[in-house]
Coordinates of C-alpha atoms and ligand atoms in Angstrom, one line a residue:
X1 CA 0.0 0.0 0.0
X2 CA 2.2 2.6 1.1
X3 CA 2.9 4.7 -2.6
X4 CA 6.0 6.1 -1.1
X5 CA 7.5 2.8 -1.9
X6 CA 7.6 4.1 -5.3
X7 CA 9.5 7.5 -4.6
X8 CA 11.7 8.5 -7.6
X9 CA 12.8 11.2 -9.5
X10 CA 9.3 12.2 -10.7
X11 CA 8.7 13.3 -6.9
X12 CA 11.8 15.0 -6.8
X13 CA 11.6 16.7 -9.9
X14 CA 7.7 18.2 -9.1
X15 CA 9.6 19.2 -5.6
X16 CA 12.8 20.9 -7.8
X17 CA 10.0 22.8 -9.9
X18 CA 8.4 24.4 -6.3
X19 CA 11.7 25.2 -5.0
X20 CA 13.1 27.0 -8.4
X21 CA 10.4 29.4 -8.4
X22 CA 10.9 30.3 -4.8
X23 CA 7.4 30.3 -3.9
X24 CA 5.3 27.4 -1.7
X25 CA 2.5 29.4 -1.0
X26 CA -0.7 27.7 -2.9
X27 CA -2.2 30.8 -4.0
X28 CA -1.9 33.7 -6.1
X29 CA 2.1 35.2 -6.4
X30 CA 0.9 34.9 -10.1
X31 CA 3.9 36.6 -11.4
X32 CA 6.5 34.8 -9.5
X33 CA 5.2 30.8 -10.6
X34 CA 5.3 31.2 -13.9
X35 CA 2.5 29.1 -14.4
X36 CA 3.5 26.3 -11.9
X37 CA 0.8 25.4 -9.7
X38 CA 0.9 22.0 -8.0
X39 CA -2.3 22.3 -5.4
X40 CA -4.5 23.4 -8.5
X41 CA -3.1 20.9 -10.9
X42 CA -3.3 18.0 -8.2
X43 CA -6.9 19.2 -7.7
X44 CA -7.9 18.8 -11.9
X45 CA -6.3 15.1 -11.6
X46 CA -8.3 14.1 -8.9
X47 CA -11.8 15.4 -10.3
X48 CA -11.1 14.0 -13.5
X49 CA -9.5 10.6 -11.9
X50 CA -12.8 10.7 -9.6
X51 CA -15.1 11.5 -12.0
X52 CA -16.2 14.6 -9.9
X53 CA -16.9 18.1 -10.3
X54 CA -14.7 19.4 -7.7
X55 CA -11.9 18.4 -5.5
X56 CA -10.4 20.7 -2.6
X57 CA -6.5 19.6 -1.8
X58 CA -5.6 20.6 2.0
X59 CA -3.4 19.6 4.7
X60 CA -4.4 16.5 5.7
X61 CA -7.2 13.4 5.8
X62 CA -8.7 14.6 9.6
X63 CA -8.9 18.5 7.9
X64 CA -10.6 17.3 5.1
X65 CA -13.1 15.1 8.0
X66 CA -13.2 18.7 9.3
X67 CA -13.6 20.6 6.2
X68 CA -16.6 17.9 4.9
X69 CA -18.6 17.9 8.3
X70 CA -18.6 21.9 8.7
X71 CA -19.1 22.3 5.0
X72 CA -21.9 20.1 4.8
X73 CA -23.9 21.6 7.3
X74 CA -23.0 19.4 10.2
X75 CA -22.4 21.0 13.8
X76 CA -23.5 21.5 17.4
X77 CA -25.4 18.6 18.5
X78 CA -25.5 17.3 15.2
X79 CA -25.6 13.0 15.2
X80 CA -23.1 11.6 12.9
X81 CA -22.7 7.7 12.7
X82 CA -19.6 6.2 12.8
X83 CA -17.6 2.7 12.9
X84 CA -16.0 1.6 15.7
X85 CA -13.1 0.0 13.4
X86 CA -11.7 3.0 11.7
X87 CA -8.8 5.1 12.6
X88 CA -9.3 7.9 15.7
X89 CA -10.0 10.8 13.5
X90 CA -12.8 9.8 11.8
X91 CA -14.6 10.4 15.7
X92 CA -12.4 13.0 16.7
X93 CA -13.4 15.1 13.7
X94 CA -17.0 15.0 14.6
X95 CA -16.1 15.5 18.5
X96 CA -14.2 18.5 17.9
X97 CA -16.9 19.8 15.0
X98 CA -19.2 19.8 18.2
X99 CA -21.5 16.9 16.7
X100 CA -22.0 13.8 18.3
X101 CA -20.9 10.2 17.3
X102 CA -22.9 7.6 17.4
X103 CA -21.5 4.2 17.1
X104 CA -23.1 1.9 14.6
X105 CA -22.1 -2.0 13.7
X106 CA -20.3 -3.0 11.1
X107 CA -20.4 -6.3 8.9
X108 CA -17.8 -8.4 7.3
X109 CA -16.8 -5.7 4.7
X110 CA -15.3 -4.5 8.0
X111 CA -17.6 -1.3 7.3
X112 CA -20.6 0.0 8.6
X113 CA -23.6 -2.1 7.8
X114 CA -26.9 -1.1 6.3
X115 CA -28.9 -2.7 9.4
X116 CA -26.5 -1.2 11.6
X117 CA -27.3 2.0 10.0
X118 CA -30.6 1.9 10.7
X119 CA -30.4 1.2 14.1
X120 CA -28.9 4.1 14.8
X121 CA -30.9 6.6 13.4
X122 CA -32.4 8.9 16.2
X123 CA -34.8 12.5 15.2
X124 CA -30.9 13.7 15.6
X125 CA -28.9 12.4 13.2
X126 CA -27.8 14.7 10.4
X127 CA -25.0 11.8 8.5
X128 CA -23.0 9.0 8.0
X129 CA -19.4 9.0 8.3
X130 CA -18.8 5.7 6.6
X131 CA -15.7 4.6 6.2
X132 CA -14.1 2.3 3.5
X133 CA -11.4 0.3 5.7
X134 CA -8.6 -1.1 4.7
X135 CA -9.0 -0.9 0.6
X136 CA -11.9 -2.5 0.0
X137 CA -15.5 -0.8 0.4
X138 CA -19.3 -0.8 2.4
X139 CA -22.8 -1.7 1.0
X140 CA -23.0 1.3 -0.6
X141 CA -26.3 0.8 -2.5
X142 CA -28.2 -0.3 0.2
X143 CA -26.3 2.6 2.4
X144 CA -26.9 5.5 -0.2
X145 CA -30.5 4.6 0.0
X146 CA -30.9 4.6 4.0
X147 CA -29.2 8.1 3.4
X148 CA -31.8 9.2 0.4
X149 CA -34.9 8.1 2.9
X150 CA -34.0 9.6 6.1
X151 CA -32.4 12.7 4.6
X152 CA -29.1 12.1 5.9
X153 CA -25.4 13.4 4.6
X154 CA -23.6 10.7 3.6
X155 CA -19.7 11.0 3.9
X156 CA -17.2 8.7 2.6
X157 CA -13.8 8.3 4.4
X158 CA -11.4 6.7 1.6
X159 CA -8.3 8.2 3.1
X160 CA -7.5 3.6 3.0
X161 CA -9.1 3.1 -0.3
X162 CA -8.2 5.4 -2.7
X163 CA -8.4 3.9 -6.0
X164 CA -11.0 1.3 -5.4
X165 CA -14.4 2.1 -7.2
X166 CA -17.8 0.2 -6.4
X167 CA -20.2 -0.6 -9.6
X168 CA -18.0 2.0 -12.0
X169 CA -17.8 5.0 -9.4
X170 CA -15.3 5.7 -7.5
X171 CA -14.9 5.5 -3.8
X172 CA -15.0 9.1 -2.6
X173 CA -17.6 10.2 -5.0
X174 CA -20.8 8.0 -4.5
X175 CA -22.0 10.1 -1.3
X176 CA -22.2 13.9 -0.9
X177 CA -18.9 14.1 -0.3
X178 CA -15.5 12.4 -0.1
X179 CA -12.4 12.6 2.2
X180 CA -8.9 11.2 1.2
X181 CA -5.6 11.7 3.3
X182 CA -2.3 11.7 1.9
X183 CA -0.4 11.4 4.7
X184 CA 3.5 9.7 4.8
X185 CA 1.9 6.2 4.6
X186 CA -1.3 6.1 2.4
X187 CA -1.7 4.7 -0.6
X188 CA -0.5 8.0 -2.4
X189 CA 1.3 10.4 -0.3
X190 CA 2.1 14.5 -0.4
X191 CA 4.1 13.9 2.7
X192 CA 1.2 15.2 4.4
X193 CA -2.1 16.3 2.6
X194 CA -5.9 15.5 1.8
X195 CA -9.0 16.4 -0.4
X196 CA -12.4 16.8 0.0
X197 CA -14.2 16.0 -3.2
X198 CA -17.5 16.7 -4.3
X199 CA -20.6 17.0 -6.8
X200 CA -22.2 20.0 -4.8
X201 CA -21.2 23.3 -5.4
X202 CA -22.1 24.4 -2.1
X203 CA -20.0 22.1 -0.4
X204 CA -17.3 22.7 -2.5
X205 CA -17.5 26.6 -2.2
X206 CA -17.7 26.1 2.1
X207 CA -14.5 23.5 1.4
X208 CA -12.3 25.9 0.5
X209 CA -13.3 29.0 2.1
X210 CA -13.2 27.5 5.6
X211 CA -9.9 25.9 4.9
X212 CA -8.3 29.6 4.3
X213 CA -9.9 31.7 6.4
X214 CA -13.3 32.2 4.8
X215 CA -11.3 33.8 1.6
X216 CA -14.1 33.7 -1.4
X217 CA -10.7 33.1 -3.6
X218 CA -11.9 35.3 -6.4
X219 CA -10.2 37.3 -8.0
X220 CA -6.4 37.5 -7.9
X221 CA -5.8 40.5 -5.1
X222 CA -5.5 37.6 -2.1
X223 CA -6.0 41.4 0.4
X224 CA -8.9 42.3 -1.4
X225 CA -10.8 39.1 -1.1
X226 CA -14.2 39.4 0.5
X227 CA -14.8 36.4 3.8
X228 CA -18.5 35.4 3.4
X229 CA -17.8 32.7 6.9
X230 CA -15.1 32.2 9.3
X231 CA -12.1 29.2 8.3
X232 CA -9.2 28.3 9.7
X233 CA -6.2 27.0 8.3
X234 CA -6.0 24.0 6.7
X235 CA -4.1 24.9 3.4
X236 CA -1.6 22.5 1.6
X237 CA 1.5 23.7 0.7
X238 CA 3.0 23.5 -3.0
X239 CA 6.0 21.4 -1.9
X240 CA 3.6 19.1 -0.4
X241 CA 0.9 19.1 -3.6
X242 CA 4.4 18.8 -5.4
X243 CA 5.0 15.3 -4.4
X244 CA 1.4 14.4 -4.6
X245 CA 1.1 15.3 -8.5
X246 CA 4.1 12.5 -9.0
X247 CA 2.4 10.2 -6.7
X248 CA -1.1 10.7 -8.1
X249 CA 0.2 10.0 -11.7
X250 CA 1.0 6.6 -10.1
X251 CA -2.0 5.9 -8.8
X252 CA -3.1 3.4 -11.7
X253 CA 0.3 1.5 -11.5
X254 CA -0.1 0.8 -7.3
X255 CA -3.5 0.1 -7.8
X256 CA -2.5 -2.7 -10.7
X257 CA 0.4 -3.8 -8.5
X258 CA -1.6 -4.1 -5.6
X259 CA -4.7 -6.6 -7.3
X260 CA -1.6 -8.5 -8.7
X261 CA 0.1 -9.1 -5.7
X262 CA -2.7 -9.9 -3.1
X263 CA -3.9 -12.6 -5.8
X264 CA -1.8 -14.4 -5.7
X265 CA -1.5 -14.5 -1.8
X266 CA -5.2 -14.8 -1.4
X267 CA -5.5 -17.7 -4.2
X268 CA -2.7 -19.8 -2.6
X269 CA -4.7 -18.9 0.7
X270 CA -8.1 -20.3 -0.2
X271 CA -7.9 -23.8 0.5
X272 CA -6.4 -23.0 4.2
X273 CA -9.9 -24.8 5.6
X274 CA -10.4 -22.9 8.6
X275 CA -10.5 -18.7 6.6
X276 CA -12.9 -17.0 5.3
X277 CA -12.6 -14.2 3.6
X278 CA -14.1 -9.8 4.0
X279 CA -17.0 -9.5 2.0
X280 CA -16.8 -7.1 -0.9
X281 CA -19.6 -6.4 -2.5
X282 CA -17.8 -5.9 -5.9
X283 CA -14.6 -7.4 -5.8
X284 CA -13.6 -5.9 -9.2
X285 CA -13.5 -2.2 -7.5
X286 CA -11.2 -3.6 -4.8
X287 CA -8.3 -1.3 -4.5
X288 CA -6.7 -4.8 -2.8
X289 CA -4.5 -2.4 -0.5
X290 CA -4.9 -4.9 2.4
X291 CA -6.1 -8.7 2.9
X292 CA -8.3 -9.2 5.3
X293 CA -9.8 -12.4 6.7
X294 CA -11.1 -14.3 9.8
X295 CA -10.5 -16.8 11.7
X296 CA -13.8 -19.0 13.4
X297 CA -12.8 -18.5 17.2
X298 CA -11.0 -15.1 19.1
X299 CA -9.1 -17.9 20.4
X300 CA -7.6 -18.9 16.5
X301 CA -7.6 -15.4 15.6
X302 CA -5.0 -14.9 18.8
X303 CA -3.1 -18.0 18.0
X304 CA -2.6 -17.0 14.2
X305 CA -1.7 -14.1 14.6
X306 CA 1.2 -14.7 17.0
X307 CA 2.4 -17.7 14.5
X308 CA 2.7 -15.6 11.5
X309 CA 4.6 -13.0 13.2
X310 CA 7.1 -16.2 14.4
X311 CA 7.2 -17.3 10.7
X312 CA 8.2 -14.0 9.4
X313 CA 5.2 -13.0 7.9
X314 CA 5.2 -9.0 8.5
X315 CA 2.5 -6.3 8.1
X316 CA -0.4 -8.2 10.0
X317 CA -2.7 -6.5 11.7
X318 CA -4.7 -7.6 14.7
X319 CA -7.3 -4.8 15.0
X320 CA -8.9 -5.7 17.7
X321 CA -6.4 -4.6 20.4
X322 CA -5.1 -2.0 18.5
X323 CA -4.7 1.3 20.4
X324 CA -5.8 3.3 17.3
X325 CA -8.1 1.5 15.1
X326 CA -10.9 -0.2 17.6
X327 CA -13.2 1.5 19.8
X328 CA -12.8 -0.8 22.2
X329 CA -9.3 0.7 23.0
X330 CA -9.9 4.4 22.8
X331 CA -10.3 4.9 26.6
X332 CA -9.1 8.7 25.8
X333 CA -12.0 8.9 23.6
X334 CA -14.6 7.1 25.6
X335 CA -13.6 9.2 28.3
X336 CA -13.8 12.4 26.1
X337 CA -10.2 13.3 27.5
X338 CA -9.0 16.7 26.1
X339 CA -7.1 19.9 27.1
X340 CA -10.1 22.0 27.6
X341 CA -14.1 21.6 27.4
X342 CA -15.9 20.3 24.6
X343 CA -18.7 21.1 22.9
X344 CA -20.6 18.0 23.7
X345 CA -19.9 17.9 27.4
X346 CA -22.4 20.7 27.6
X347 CA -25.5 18.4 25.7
X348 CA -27.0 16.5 28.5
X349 CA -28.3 13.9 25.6
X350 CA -24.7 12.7 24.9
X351 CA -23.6 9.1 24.9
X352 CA -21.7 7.7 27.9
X353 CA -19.3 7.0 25.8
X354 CA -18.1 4.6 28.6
X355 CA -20.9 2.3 28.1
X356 CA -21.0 2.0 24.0
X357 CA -21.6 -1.6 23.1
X358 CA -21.0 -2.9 19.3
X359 CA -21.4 -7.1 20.3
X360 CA -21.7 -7.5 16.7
X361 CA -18.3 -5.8 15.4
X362 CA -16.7 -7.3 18.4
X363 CA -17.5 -10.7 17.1
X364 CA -16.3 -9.7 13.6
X365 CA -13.0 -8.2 14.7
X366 CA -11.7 -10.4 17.4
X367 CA -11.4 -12.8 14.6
X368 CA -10.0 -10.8 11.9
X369 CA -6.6 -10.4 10.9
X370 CA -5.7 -7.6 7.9
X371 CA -2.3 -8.2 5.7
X372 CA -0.8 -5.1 3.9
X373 CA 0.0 -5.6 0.3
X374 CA 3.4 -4.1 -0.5
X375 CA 4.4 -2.5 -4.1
X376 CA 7.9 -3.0 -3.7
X377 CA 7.8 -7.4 -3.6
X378 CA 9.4 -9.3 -5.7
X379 CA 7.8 -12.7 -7.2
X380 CA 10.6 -14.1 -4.8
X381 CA 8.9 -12.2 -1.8
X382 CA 5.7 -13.2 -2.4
X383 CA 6.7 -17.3 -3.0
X384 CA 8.3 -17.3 0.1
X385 CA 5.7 -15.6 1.8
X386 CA 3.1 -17.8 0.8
X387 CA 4.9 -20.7 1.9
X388 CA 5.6 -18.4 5.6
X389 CA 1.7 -18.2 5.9
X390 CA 1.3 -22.0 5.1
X391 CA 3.6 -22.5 7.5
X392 CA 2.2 -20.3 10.0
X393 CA -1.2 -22.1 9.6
X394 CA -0.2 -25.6 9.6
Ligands
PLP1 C1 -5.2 8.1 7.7 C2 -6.7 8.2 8.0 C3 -7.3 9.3 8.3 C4 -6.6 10.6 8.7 O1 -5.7 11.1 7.7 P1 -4.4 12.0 8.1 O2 -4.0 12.5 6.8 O3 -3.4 11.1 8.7 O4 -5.0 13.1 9.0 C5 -8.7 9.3 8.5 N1 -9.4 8.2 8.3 C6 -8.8 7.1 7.9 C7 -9.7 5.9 7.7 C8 -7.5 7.0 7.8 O5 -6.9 5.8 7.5

């Protein structure tokens, strides 16, 4: 998965281009770029790569949570659903946006589930923050239409699946709004860096003002803009939207490499009797950044896990006692642990965060185990590694 893997001189020379004409700042300083612009061009890749009308590059996948919730509408008191297998930020962004999470089950796509959905849904909930963990993606059909009935915004996180696409569309753009991260070890990197993308001009429009201040960004006098809201900022840099135009052009090649290289691990895996295998509800849009399968007992899922980490077998990942990808181990969170007062600490309706139980995603993870698919392994690698997992399971 991780694209910096594939670092070469096509990052370096996008970098060389920022640095010759002295100027990192994303906008305006027309006469000093000479027509260089890395955010803007990185921005046209990504709507036409996503099939979108508009994509907003800023600093990083939990501003462009940020950016998404605030620009859609979504605020004080606010319910927003969300996994409890994702990474941190997808609830902190709705925490610090003063909303409320609300913790939904999720199936074996490892994403929030359509009936899981649906039993969340209170006369407060304003969206979904579904994520699309670890490459592959959610019911999104079923999902979208949940969201169509109850009048809900439906997000997608794809900061892990960038690249994958479900019936033809691609993930990011089948809700009202998308959020990618390229941070240091996603699947296409600016260093550090995100996007919102979008179909709605409105959201698009609040996406970029509040991620500069409220600045309207017409014209080109940056001092004479007019502020129609308050922002903050969450700009990209050009030396950061430098390395992401290289790695973006790659995109197609990690995605290829990836499908190549986890089947032929997950083919030489099927006949291991005791797996099965994450549902995908269409396999062909799987970006294939991660394997993921489970085990039938907690008790298996422990024992496997430990033997393919003795036979050498590196990038597994238990989720379910991971400090930063499972509810279950977010005591900071659960106990709404921060430098100052929130927001929510002042609705008496909140959550007791304490007291959140997902039995269903409990049973799913405990016996899951997720293996990242690497660009950089040789046919070699990936022979040996297969007989490492064989080993590890016999
Ligand atoms: C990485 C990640 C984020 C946050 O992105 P950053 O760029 O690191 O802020 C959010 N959601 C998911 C699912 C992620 O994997």
């Amino acid at each position: 998965m991780p694209g910096f893997e594939l670092f070469g001189p096509e990052e370096q020379k996008e970098v060389k281009d920022v640095m010759e004409q002295g100027f990192t700042f994303r906008y305006n300083f027309d006469a000093m770029r000479n027509g260089h612009w890395k955010a803007r061009d990185m921005e046209q890749m990504l709507q036409e790569k996503m099939g979108v009308k508009h994509a907003h590059l800023l600093s990083s996948g939990t501003a462009a949570l940020q950016t998404a919730l605030a620009a859609s509408g979504i605020g004080a008191g606010d319910e927003v659903i969300v996994p409890p297998f994702t990474f941190v930020a997808s609830v902190e962004a709705v925490i610090m946006a003063g909303a409320v999470p609300v913790f939904a089950e999720i199936d074996e796509t490892l994403c929030l589930s359509p009936e899981g959905i649906k039993a969340a849904i209170t006369p407060r909930t304003r969206a979904v923050n579904l994520v699309h963990m670890c490459g592959s993606m959610a019911k999104m059909d079923e999902i979208k239409a949940i969201c169509k009935e109850h009048d809900l915004v439906l997000m997608e996180d794809a900061c892990q699946a960038i690249g994958g696409s479900y019936k033809g569309q691609m993930l990011g753009s089948i809700g009202d709004v998308g959020c990618f991260s390229f941070d240091s070890v996603k699947t296409i990197t600016c260093g550090e860096g995100g996007a919102v993308i979008t179909n709605n001009e409105a959201i698009y429009n609040h996406s970029h003002m509040f991620t500069d201040h409220g600045h309207d960004h017409v014209g080109s006098d940056r001092g004479a803009e007019s502020h129609p809201i308050m922002g903050l900022n969450f700009r990209i840099s050009e030396m950061n939207a430098a390395v992401g135009v290289a790695q973006l052009r790659k995109l197609d090649k990690i995605v290829e490499i990836q499908r190549r290289n986890k089947k032929l691990i997950k083919s030489a895996m099927a006949d291991i009797a005791d797996i099965s295998f994450r549902e995908i509800p269409d396999e062909s849009g799987d970006s294939a950044g991660f394997l993921s399968f489970m085990l039938p007992t907690e008790a298996r899922a422990v024992e496997i896990n430990q033997k393919l980490a003795e036979n050498g077998v590196d990038g597994c990942f238990y989720w379910y006692v991971n400090n930063w990808h499972y509810l279950k181990n977010w005591s900071h969170i659960q106990n709404l642990k921060s430098p100052a007062k929130l927001a929510i600490e002042l609705l008496p309706e909140r959550p007791d965060y304490t007291q959140v139980s997902t039995p269903k995603s409990d049973a799913i993870m405990s016996r899951t185990i997720s293996m990242l698919i690497k660009l950089s392994w040789s046919e070699e690698e990936i022979a040996q590694r297969i007989e490492n997992i064989k080993k590890a399971f016999a």
